[in-house]
Tab-separated table of C-alpha atoms and ligand atoms in Angstrom:
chain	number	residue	atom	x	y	z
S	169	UNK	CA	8.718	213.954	65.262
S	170	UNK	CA	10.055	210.654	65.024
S	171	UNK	CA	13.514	209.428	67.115
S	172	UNK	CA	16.329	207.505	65.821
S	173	UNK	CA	19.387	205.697	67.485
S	174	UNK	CA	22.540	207.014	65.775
S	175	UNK	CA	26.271	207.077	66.086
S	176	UNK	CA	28.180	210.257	66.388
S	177	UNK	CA	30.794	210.865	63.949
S	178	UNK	CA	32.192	214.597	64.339
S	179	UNK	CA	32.097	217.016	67.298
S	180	UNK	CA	33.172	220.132	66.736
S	181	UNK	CA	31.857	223.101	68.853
S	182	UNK	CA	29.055	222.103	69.791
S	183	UNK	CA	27.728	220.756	66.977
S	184	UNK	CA	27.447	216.951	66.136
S	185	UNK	CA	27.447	214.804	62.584
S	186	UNK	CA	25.405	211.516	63.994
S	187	UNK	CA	24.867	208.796	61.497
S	188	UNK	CA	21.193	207.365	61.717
S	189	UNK	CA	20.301	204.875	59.886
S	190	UNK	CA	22.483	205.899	55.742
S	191	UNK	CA	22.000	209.629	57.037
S	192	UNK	CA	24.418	211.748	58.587
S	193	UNK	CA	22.519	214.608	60.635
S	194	UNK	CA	24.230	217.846	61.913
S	195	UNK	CA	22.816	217.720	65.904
S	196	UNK	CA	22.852	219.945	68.699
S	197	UNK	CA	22.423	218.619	71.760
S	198	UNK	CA	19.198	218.455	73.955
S	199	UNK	CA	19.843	221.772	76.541
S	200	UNK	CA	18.844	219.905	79.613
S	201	UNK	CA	21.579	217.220	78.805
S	202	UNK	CA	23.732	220.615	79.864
S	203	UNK	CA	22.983	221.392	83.113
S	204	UNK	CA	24.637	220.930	86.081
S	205	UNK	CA	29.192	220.719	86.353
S	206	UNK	CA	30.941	218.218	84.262
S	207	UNK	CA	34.003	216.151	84.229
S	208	UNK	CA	34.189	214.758	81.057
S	209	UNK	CA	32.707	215.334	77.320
S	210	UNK	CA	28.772	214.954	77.587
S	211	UNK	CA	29.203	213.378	74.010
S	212	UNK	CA	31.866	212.056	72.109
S	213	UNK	CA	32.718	210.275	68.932
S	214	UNK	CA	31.813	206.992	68.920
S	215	UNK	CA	29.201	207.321	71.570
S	216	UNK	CA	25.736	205.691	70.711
S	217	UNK	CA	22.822	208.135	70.615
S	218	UNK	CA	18.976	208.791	70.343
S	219	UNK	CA	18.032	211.419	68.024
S	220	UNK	CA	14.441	213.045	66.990
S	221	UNK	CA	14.892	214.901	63.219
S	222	UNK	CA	13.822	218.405	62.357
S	223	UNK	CA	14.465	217.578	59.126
S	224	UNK	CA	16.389	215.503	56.908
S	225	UNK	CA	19.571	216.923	57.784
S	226	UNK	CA	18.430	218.188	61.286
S	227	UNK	CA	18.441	217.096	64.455
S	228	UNK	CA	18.616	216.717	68.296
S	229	UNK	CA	20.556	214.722	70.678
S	230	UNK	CA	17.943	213.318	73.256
S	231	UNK	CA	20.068	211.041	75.256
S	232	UNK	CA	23.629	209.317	75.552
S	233	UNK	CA	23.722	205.457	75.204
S	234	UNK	CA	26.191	204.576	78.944
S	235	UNK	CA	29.771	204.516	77.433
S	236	UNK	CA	30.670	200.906	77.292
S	237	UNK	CA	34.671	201.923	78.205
S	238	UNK	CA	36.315	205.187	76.614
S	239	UNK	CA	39.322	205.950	74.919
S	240	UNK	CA	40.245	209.530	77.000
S	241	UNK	CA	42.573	211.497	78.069
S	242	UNK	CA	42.736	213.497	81.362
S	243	UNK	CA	43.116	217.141	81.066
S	244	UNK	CA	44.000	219.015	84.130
S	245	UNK	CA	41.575	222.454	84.448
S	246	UNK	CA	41.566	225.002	86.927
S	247	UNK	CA	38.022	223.954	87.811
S	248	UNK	CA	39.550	220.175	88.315
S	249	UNK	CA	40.534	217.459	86.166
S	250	UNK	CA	38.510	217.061	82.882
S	251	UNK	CA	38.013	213.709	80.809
S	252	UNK	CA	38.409	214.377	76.693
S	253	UNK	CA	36.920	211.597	75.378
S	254	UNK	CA	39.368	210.805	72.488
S	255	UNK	CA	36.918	208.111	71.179
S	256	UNK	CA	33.632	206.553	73.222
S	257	UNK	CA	33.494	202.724	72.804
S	258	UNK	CA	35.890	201.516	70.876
S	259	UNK	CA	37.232	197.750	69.738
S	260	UNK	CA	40.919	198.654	69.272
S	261	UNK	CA	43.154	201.671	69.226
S	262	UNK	CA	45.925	201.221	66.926
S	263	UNK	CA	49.326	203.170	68.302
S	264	UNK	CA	51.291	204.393	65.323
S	265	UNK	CA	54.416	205.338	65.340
S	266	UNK	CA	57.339	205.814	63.163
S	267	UNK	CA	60.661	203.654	63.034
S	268	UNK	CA	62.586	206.805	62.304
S	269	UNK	CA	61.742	210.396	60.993
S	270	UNK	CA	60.430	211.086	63.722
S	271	UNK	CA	62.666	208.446	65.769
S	272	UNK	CA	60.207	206.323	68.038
S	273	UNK	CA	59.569	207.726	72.015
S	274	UNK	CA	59.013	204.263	73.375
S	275	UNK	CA	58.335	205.396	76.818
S	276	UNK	CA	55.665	207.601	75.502
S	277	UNK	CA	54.549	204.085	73.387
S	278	UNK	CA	54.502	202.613	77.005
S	279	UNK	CA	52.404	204.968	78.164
S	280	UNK	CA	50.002	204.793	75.744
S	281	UNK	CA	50.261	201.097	75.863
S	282	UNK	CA	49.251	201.549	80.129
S	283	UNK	CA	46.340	203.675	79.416
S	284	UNK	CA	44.903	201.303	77.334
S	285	UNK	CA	45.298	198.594	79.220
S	286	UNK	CA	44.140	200.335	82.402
S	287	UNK	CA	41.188	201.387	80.332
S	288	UNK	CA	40.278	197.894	79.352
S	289	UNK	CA	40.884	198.861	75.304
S	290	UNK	CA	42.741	196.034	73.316
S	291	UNK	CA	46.176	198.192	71.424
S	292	UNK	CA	48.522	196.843	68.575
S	293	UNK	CA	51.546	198.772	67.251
S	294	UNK	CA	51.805	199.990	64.229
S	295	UNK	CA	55.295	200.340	62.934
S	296	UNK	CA	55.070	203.055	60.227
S	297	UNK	CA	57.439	204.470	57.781
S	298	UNK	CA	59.100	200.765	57.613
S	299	UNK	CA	60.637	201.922	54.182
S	300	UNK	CA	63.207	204.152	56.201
S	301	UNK	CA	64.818	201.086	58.249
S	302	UNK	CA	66.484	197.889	57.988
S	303	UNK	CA	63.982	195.118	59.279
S	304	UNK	CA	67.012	194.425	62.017
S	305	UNK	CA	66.485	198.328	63.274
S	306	UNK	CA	63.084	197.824	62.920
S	307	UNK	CA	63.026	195.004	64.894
S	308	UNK	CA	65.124	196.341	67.723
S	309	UNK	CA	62.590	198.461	67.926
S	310	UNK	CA	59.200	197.180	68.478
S	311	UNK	CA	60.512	193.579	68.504
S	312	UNK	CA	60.075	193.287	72.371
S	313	UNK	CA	56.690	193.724	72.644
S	314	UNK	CA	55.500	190.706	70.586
S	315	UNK	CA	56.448	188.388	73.874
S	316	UNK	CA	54.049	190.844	75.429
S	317	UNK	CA	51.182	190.054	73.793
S	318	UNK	CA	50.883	193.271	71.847
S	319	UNK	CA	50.625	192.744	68.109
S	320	UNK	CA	52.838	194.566	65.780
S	321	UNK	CA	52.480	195.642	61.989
S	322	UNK	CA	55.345	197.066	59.872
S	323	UNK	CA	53.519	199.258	57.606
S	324	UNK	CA	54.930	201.370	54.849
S	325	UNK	CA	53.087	203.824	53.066
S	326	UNK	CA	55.351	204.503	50.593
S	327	UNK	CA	56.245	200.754	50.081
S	328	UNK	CA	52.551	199.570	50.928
S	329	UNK	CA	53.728	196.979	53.292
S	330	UNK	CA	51.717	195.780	55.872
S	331	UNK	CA	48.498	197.897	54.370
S	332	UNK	CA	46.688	195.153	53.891
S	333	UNK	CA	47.140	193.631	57.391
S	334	UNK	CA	45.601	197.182	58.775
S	335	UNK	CA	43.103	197.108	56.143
S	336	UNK	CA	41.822	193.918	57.803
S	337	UNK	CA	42.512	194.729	61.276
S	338	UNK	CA	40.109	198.007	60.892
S	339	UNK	CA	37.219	196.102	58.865
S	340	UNK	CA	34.243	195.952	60.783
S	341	UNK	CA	35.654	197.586	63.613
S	342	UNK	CA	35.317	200.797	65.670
S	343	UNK	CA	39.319	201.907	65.701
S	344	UNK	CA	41.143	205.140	66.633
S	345	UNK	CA	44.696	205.476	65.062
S	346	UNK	CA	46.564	207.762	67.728
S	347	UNK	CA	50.304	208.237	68.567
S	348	UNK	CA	52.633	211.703	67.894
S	349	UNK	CA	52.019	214.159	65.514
S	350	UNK	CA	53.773	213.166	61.623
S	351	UNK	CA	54.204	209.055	61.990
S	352	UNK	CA	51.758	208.311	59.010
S	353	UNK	CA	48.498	208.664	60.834
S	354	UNK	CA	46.416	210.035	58.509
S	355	UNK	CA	49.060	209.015	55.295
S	356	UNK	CA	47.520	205.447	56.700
S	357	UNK	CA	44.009	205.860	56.649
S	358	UNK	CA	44.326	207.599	53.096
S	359	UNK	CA	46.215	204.490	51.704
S	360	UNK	CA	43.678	202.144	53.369
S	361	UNK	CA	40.853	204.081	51.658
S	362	UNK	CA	41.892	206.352	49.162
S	363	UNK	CA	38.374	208.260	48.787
S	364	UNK	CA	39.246	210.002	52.177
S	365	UNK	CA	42.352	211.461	51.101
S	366	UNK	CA	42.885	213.011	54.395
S	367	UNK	CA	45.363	216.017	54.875
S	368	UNK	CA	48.717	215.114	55.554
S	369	UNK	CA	51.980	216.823	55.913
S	370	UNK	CA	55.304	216.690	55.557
S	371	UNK	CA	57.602	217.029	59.001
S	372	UNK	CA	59.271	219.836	59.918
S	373	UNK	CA	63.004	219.240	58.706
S	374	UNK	CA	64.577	221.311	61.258
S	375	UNK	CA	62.708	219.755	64.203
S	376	UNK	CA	61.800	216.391	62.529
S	377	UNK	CA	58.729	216.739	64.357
S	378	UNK	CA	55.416	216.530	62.958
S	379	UNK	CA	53.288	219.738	62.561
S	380	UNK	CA	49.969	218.578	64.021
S	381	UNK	CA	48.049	218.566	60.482
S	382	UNK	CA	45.198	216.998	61.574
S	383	UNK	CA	43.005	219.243	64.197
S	384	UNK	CA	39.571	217.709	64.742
S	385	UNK	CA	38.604	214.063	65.802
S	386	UNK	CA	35.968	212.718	63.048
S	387	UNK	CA	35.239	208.863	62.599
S	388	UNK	CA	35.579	207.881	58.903
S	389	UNK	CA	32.992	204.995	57.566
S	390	UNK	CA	35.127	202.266	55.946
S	391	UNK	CA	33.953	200.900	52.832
S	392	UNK	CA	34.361	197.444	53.938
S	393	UNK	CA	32.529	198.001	57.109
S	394	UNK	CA	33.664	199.882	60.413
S	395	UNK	CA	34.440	203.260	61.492
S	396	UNK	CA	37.661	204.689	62.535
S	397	UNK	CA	39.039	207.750	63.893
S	398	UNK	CA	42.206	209.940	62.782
S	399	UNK	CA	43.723	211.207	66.273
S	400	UNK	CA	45.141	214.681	66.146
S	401	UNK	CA	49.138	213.816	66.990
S	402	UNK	CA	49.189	213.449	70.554
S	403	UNK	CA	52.432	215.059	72.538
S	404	UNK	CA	51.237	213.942	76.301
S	405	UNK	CA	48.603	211.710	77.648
S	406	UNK	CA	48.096	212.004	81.030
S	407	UNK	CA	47.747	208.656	83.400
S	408	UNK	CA	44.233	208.407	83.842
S	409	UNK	CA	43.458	207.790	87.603
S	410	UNK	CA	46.020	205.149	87.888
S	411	UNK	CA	46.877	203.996	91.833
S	412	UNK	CA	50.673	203.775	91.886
S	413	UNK	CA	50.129	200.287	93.680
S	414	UNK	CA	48.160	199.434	90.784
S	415	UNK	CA	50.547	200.169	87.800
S	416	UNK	CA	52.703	196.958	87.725
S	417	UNK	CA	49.130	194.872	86.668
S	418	UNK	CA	49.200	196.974	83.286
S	419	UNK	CA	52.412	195.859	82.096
S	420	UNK	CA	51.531	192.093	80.842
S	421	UNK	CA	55.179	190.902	81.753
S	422	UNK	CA	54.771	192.226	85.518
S	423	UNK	CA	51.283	191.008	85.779
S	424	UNK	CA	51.428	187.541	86.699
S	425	UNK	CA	55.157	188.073	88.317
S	426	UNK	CA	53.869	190.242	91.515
S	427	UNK	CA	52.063	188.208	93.640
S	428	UNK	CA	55.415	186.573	94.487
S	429	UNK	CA	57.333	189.041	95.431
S	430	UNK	CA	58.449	189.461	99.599
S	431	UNK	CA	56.518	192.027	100.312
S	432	UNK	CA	52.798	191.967	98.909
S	433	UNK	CA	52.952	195.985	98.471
S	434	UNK	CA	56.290	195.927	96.506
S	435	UNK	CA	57.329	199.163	94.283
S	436	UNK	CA	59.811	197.129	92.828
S	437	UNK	CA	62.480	199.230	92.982
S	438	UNK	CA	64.751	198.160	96.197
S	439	UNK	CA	62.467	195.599	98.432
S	440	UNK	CA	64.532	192.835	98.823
S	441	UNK	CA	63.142	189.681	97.565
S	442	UNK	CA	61.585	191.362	94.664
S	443	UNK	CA	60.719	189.185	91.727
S	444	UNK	CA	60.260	191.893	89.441
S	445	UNK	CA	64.085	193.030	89.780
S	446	UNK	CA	65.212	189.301	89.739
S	447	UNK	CA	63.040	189.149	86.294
S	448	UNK	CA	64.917	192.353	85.176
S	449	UNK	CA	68.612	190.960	85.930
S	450	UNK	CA	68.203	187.704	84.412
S	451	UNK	CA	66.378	189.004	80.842
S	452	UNK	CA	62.702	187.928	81.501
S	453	UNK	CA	61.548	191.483	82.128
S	454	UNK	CA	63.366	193.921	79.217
S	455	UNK	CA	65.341	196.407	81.184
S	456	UNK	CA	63.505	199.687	78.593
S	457	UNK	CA	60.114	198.647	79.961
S	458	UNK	CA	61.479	198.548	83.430
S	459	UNK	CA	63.017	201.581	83.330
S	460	UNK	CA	59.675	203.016	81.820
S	461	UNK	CA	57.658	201.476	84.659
S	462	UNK	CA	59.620	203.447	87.262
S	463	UNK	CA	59.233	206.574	85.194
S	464	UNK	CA	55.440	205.816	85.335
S	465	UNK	CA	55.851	204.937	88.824
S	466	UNK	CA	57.901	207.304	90.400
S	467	UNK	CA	57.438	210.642	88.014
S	468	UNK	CA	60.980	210.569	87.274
S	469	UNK	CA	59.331	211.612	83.436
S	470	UNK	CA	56.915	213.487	82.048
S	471	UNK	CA	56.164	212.601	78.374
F	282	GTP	N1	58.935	207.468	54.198
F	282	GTP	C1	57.677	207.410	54.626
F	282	GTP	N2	56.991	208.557	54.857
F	282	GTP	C2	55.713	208.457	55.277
F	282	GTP	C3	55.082	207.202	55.504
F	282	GTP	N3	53.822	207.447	55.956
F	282	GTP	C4	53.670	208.772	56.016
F	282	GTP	N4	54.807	209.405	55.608
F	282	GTP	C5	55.035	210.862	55.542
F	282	GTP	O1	55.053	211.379	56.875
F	282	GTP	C6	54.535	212.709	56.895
F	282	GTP	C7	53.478	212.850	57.987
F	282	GTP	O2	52.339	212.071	57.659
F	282	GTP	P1	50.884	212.350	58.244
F	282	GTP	O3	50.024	211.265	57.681
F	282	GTP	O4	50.470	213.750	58.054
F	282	GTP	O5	51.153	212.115	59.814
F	282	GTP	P2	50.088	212.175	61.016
F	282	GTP	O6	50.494	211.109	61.953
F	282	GTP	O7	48.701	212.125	60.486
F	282	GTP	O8	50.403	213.601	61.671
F	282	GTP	P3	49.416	214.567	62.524
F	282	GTP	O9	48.147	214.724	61.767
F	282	GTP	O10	50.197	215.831	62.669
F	282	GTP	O11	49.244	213.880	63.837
F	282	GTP	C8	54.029	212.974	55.485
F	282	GTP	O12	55.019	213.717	54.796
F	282	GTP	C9	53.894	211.600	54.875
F	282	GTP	O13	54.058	211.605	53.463
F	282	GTP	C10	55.832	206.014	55.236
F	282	GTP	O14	55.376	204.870	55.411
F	282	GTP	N5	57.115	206.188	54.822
F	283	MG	MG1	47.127	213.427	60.679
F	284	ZN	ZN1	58.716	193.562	93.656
């Protein structure tokens, strides 16, 4: 029985599509890897694996390669809080969304952007459904977080701007495409590499929100190299064990800005002598991202 390192494509109850080697072998996984309570998915895509064949197109997962970092979300269960490993190790997660139809949530964008950061996973902004906006809306839209740091494409599916600049962002990569349900996810990945022709929908025109067409998490080999994932549409994503005290160093803008505030453990919100609020009031910090910070911060939302 031989044993073969592998990369896990597909999970889907309890059964696993792991690419070894130019095969792709349908796995269970090893019953002792079960035992005991867990907090998190045993196995994910994306995570590296070793597994010894049955057959050709048979096989068993033996053991987890450590997760380098993890693209997750935090699901609160009666038995405690659970990690759903969206996608194990990966390079980049791209955060669609759409500049209109459905109109852009760009405190939920914030969020996502947080999690990321707080995870230690480099994000750029996709700007779908470009085609439906003047560049000056578009830009009023996703223009402020250039100064950031955070890359941003315009992409139109319809138009096929900005496809190639994805194209070449995914190549060679390990990528996961999230962001709400009906931006262009999957439309995207499609364009990118028509032989996929992944399921897509049209929105809902009463709610203009998207209908969730994509249901399971599979990583799609690229034809020019790399592997990326088509996210479900997303409606929440919890703040993954984030300190409060801690938030401020995932917004690039605050990062660098706290140290000189009064008070070393300032919330930024009425200390006097706050540089944050002074950055705010004189245009250095954009008062949307502030606003979203004390959302983050203080629970005023829940997205
Ligand atoms: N006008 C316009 N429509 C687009 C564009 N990209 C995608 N769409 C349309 O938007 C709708 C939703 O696209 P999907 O690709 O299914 O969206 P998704 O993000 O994968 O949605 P979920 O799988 O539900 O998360 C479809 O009707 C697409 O044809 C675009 O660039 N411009
Ligand atoms: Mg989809
Ligand atoms: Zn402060």
């Amino acid at each position: 029985m031989s044993s073969e390192p592998g990369l896990v494509l597909k999970a889907q109850s309890g059964f696993f599509q792991v690419k070894t080697g130019v095969d792709v072998v349908t796995c269970r996984l090893r019953g002792k890897l079960k035992r005991g309570i867990h907090h998190g998915d045993l196995v994910a895509i994306g995570d590296r694996v070793l597994v010894s064949l049955i057959n050709s197109k048979e096989g068993v997962i033996e053991s987890i390669e450590p997760r380098q970092h993890a693209f997750s979300r935090l699901d609160p269960r009666p038995q405690g809080v659970y990690e759903q490993v969206l996608l194990a190790n990966p390079d980049q997660v791209l955060m669609v969304f759409a500049c209109a139809h459905p109109a852009p949530h760009r405190r939920m964008l914030d969020r996502f952007l947080v999690i990321a950061e707080q995870q230690g996973i480099p994000s750029v902004i996709i700007a779908n459904k470009y085609d439906l906006v003047s560049r000056a809306e578009a830009e009023s839209l996703f223009g402020l977080y250039q100064p950031l740091g955070y890359r941003v494409i315009y992409t139109s599916v319809r138009t096929g701007v900005g496809i190639k600049k994805v194209s070449d962002l995914l190549s060679n990569k390990l990528s996961a495409l999230t962001g709400p349900s009906g931006v262009g996810k999957s439309s995207l990945i499609s364009c990118i590499q028509p032989s996929l022709s992944l399921r897509s929908a049209e929105i809902s025109g009463a709610t203009g929100k998207g209908r969730h067409t994509t249901e399971v998490r599979e990583l799609h080999s690229l034809e020019g190299g790399g592997f990326v994932a088509d996210m479900p549409g997303l409606r929440a994503l919890a703040l993954w064990d984030i300190q409060p005290e801690e938030l401020d160093g995932y917004f690039p803008e605050m990062r660098d800005l706290v140290n000189t505030c009064q008070y070393n453990n300032c919330s930024h919100r009425k200390e006097p002598g706050c540089s944050i609020r002074r950055a705010v009031e004189d245009g250095r910090i954009h008062p949307e991202r502030y606003r979203s910070y004390l959302a983050m911060r203080f629970g005023e939302m829940e997205v």
